[in-house]
mmCIF file of C-alpha atoms and ligand atoms in Angstrom:
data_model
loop_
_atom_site.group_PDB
_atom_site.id
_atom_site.type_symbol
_atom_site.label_atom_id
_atom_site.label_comp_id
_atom_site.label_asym_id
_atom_site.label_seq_id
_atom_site.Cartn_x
_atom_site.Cartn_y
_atom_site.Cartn_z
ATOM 1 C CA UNK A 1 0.000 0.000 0.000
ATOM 2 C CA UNK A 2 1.585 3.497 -0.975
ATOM 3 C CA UNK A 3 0.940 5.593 1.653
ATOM 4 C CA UNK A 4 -0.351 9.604 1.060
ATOM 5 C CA UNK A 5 2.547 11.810 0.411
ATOM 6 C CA UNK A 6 3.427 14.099 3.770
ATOM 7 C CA UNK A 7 2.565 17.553 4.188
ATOM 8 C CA UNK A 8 6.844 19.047 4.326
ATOM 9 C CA UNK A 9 5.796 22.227 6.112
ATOM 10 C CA UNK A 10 4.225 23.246 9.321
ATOM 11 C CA UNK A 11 1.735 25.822 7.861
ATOM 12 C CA UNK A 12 0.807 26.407 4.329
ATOM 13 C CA UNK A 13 -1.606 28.767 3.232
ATOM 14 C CA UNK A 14 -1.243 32.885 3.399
ATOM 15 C CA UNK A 15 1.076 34.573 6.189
ATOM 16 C CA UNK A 16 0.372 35.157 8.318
ATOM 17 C CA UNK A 17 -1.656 32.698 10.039
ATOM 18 C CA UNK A 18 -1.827 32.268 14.328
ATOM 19 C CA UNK A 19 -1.392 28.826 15.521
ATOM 20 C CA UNK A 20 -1.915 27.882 19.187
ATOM 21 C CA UNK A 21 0.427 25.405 20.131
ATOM 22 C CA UNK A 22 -1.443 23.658 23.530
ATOM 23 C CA UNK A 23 0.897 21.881 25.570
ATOM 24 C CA UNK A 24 1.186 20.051 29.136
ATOM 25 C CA UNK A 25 4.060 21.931 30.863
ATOM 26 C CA UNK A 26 7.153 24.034 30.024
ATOM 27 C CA UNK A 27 9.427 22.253 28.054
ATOM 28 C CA UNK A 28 7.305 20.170 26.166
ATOM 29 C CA UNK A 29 6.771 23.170 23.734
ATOM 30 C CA UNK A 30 10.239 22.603 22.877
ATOM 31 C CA UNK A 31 10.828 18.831 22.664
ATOM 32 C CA UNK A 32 7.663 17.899 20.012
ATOM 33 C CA UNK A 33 7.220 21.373 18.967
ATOM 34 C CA UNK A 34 10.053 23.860 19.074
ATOM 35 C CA UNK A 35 11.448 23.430 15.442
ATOM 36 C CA UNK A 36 7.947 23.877 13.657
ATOM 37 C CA UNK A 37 7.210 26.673 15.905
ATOM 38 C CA UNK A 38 10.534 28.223 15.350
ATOM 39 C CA UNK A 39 9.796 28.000 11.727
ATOM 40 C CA UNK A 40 5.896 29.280 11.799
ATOM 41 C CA UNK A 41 7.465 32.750 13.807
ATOM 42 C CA UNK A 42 10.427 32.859 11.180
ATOM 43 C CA UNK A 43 8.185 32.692 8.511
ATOM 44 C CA UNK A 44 5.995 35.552 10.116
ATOM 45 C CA UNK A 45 3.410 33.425 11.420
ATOM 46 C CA UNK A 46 1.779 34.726 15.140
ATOM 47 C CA UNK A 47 2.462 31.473 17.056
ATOM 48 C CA UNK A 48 0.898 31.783 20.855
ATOM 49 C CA UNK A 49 1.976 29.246 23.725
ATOM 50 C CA UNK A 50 -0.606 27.983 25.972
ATOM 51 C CA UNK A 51 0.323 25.729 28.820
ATOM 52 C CA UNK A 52 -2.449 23.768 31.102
ATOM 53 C CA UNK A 53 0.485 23.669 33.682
ATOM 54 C CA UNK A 54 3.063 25.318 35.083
ATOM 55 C CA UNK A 55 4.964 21.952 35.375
ATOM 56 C CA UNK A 56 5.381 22.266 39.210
ATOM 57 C CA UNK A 57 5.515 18.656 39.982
ATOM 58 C CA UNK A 58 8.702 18.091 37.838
ATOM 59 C CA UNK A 59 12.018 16.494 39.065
ATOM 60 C CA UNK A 60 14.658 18.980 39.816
ATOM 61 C CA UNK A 61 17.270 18.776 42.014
ATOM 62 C CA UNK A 62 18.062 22.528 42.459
ATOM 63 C CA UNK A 63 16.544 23.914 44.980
ATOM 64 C CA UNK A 64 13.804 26.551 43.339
ATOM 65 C CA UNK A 65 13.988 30.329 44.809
ATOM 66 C CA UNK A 66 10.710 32.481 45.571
ATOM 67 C CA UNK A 67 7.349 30.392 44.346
ATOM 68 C CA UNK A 68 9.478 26.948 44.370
ATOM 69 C CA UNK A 69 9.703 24.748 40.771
ATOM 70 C CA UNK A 70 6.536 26.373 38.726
ATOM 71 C CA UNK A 71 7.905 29.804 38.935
ATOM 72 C CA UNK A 72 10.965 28.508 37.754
ATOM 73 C CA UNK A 73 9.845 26.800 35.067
ATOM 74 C CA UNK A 74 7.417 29.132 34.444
ATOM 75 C CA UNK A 75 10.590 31.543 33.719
ATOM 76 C CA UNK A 76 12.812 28.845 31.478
ATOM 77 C CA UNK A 77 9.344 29.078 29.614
ATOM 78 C CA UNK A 78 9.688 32.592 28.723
ATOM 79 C CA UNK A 79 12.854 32.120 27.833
ATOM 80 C CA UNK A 80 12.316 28.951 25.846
ATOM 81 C CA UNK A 81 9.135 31.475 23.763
ATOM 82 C CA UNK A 82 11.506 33.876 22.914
ATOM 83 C CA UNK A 83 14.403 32.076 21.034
ATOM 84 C CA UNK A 84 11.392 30.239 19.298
ATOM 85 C CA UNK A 85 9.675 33.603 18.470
ATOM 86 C CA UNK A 86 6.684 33.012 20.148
ATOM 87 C CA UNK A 87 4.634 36.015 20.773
ATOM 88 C CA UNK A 88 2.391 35.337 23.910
ATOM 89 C CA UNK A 89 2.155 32.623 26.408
ATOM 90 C CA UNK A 90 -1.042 31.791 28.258
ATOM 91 C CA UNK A 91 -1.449 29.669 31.454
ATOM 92 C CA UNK A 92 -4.820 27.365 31.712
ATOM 93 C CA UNK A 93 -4.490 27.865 35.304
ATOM 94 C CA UNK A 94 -4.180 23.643 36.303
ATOM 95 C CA UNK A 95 -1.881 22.024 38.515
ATOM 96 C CA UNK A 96 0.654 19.707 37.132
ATOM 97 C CA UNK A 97 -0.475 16.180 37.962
ATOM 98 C CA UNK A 98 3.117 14.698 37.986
ATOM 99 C CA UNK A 99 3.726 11.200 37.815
ATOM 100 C CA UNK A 100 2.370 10.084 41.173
ATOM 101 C CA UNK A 101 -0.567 11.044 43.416
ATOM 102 C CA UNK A 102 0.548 14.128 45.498
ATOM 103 C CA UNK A 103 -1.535 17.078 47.331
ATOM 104 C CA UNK A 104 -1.805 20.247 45.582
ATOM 105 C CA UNK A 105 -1.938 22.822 48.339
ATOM 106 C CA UNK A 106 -2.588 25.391 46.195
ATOM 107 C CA UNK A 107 -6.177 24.164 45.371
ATOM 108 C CA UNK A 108 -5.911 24.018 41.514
ATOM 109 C CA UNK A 109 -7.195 20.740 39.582
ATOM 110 C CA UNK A 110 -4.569 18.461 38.382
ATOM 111 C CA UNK A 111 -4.917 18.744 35.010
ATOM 112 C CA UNK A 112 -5.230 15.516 34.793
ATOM 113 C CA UNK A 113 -8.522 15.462 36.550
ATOM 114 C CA UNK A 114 -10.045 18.242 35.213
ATOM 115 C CA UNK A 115 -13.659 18.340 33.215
ATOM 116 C CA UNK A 116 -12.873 18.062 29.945
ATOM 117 C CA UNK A 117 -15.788 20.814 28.999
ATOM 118 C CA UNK A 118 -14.560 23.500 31.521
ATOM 119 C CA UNK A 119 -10.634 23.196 29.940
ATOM 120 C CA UNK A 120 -11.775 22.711 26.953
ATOM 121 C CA UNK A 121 -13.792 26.343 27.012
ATOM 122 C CA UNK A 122 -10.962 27.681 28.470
ATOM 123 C CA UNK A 123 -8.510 26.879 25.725
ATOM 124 C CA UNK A 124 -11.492 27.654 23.333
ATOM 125 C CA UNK A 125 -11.974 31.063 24.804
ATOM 126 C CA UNK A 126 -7.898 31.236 23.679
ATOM 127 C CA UNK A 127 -8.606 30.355 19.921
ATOM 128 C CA UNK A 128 -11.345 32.702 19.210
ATOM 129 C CA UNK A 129 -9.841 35.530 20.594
ATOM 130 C CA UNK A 130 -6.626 34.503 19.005
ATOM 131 C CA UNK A 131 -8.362 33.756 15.606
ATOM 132 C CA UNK A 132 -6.605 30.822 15.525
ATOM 133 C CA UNK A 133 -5.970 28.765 12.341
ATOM 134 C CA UNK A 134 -4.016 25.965 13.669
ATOM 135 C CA UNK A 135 -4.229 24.327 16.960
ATOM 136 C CA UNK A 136 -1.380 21.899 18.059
ATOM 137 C CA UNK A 137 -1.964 19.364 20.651
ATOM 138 C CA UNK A 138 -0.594 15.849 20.926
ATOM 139 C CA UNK A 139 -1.423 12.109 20.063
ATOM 140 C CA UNK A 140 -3.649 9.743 21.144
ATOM 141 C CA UNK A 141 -1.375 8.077 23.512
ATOM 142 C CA UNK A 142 -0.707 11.257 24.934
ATOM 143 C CA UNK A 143 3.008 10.685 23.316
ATOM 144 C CA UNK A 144 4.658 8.589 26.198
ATOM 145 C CA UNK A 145 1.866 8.186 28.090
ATOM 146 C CA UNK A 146 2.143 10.906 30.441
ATOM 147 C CA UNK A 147 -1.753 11.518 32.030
ATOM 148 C CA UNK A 148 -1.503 15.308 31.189
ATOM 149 C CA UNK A 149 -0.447 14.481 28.397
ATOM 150 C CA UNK A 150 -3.556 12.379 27.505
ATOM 151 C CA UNK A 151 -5.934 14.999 28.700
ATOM 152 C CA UNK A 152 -4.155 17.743 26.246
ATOM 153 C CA UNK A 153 -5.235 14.979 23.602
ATOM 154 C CA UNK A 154 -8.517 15.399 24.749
ATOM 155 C CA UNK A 155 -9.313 19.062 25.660
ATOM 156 C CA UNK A 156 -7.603 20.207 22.205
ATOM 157 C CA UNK A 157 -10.429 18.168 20.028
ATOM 158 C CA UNK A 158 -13.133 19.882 22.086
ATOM 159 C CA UNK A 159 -11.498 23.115 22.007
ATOM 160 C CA UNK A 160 -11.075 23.280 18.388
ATOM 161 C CA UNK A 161 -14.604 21.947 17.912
ATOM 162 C CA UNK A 162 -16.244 24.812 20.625
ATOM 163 C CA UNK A 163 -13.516 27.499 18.725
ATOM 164 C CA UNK A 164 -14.733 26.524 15.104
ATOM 165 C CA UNK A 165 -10.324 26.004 14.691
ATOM 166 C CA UNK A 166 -10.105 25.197 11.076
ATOM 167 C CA UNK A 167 -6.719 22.374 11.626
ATOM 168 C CA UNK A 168 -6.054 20.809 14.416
ATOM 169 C CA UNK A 169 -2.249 19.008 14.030
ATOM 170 C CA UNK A 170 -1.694 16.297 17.094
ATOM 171 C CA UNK A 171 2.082 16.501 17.625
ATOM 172 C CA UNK A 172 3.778 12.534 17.847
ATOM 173 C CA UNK A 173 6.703 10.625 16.992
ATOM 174 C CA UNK A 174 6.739 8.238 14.015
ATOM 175 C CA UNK A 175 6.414 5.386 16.765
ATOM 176 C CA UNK A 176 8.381 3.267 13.691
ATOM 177 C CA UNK A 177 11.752 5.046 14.783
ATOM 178 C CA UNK A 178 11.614 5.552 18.475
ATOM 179 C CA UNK A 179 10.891 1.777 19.323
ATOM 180 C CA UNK A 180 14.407 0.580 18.500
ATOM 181 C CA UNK A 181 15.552 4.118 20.451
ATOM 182 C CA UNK A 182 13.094 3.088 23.566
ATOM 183 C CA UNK A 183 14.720 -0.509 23.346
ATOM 184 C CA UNK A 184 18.600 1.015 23.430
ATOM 185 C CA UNK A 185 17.042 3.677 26.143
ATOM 186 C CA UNK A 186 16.009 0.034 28.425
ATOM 187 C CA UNK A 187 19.046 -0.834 28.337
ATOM 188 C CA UNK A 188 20.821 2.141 29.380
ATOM 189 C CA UNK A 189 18.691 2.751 32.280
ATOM 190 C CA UNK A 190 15.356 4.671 33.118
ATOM 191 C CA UNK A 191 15.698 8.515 31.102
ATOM 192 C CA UNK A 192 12.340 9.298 30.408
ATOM 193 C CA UNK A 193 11.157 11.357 33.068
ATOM 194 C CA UNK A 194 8.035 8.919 33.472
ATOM 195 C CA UNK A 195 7.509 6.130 36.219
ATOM 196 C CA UNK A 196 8.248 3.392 33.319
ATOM 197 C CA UNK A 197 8.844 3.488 29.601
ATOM 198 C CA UNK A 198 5.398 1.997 28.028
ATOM 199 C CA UNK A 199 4.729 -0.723 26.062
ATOM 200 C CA UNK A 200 6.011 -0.236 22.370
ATOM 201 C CA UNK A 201 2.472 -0.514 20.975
ATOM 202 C CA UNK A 202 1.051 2.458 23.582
ATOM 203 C CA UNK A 203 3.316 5.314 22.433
ATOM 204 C CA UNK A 204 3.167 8.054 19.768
ATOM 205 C CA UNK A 205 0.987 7.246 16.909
ATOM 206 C CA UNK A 206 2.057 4.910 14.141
ATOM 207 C CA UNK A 207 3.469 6.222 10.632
ATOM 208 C CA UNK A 208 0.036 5.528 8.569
ATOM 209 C CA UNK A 209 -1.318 8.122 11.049
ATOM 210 C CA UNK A 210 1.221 10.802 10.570
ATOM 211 C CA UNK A 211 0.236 13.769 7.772
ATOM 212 C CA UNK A 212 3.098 16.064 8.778
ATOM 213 C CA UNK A 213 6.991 15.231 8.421
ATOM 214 C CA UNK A 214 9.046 18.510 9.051
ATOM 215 C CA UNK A 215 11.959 19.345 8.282
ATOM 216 C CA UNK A 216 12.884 21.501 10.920
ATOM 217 C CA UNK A 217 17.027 21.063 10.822
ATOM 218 C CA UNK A 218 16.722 24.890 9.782
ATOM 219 C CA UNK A 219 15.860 25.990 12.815
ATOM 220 C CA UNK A 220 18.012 23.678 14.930
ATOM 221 C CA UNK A 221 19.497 25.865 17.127
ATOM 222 C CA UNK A 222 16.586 27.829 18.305
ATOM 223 C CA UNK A 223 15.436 24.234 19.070
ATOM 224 C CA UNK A 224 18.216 23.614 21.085
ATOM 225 C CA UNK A 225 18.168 27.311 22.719
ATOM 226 C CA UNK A 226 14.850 26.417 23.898
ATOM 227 C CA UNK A 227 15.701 23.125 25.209
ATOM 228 C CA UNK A 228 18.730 24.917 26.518
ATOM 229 C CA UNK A 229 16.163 27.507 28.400
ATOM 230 C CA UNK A 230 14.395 24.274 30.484
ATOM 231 C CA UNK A 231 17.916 23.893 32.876
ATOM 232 C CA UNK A 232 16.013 22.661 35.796
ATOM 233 C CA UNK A 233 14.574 19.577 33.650
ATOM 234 C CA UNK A 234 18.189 18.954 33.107
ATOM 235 C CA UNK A 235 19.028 17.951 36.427
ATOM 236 C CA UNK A 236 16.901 14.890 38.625
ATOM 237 C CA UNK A 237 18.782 12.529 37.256
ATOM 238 C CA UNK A 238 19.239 11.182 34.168
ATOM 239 C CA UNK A 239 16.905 12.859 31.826
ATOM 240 C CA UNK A 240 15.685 12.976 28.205
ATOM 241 C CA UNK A 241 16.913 16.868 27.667
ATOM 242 C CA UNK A 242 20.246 16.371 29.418
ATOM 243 C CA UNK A 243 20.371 13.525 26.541
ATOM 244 C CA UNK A 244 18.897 15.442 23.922
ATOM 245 C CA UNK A 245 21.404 18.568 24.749
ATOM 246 C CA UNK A 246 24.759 16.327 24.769
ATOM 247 C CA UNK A 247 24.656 14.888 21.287
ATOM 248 C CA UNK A 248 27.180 15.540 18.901
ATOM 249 C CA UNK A 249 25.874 18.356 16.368
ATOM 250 C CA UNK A 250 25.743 15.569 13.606
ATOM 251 C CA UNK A 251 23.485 13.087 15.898
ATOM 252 C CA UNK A 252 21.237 16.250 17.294
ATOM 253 C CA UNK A 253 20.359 17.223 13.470
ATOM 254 C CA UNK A 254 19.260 13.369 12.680
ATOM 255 C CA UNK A 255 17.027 12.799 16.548
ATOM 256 C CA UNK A 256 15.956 16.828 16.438
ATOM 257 C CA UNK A 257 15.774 17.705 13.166
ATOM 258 C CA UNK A 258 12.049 16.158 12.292
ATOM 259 C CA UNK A 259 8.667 16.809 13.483
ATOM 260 C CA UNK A 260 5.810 15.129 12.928
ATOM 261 C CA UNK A 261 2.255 15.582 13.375
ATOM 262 C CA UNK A 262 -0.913 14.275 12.704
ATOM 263 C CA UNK A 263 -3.976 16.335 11.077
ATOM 264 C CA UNK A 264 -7.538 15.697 12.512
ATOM 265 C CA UNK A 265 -9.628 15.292 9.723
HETATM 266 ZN ZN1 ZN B 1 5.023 17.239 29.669
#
């Protein structure tokens, strides 16, 4: 079966267009996202950031100043927007569920938990006043599986359907190439920042799925600025962005250089 030839760039169509690019917490803007972002801004594209979390319940092993992790994060997050050329970041206003159960003494929802219709308005309220053209959210399988992850999944389909959002792209990983790099990753030890590594059938989406391949080796290094800008997800141990940022400039423009996403029809 020949399969339907990929869409090459992030946005066609007139500039410029906006596209709201709905994630989890800071930093995941950058890992599935930051090189098609980078590219939607350079091209003169509005590109707005919304996050459902301030990624609070992260590993770090720094000890966070005034407001503890989510301020931080929050920061590396505004720092992360502006190498990409993002022009305006939103916050949902969840808690970040993290990967076990934990008290969140400042009263938000986990994301997680929250009703799909109230987040879902929330993030719609976003798109219509943004206009938006393009949402971006994530895969089925929430990528690896994370539950926040999942719910962005979720709340982005509603949103775009409440918001009238003409394309909705779910951000993945052609689950054909990472399952021999989760295998290796086994091996080496635990590095994704999740309590395990899922089952090679539950993660990302599969290739017949994907719609978008990008090319984003381009704008490489404001990919790896922005990863750059997430320092306290570099430390906790062994983790995926500590990984990411220490490959050799050849390796980094083969495992960072693509982006893929999948267009709800
Ligand atoms: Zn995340």
């Amino acid at each position: 079966m020949t399969r339907p030839r990929r869409q090459r760039r992030f946005v066609t169509g007139p500039v410029p267009q906006t596209i709201v690019a709905f994630h989890a917490h800071p930093d995941d803007e950058a890992l599935f996202t930051g090189g098609s972002l980078a590219q939607a801004a350079a091209a003169g594209h509005r590109v707005v950031l919304v996050v459902a979390t301030s990624g609070e319940a992260g590993l770090s092993d720094e000890e966070s100043a005034d407001g503890g992790l989510g301020s931080r994060r929050w920061c590396e997050l505004e720092e992360s927007a502006v190498v990409l050329g993002v022009a305006r970041i939103r916050h949902l206003g969840y808690a970040d569920s993290g990967s076990e159960a934990q008290a969140h003494p400042d009263g938000a929802t986990p994301f997680a938990d929250a009703d799909v219709d109230e987040a879902a308005h929330r993030l719609a309220d976003i798109l219509t006043e943004e206009h938006a053209d393009v949402l971006t959210s994530y895969d089925a399988a929430g990528g690896y599986g994370h539950p926040d992850h999942r719910q962005v999944h979720v709340v982005a389909r509603r949103a775009a359907a409440l918001a009238g959002t003409p394309e909705l792209l779910e951000a993945t990983v052609d689950r054909r190439l990472i399952v021999p790099v989760l295998r290796l990753l086994r091996v080496a030890g635990r590095v994704l920042p999740v309590p395990r590594i899922p089952d090679d059938t539950e993660i990302f989406a599969p290739s017949e799925l994907i719609t978008h391949s990008i090319d984003v080796r381009d704008h490489l290094d404001a990919k790896l600025a922005a990863l750059r800008a997430h320092a306290s997800q570099a430390t906790g141990g062994p983790r995926t962005i500590t990984l990411l940022l220490g490959l050799p400039r050849p390796l980094a423009r083969i495992v960072l250089g693509r982006e893929w996403f999948c267009r709800v029809e």
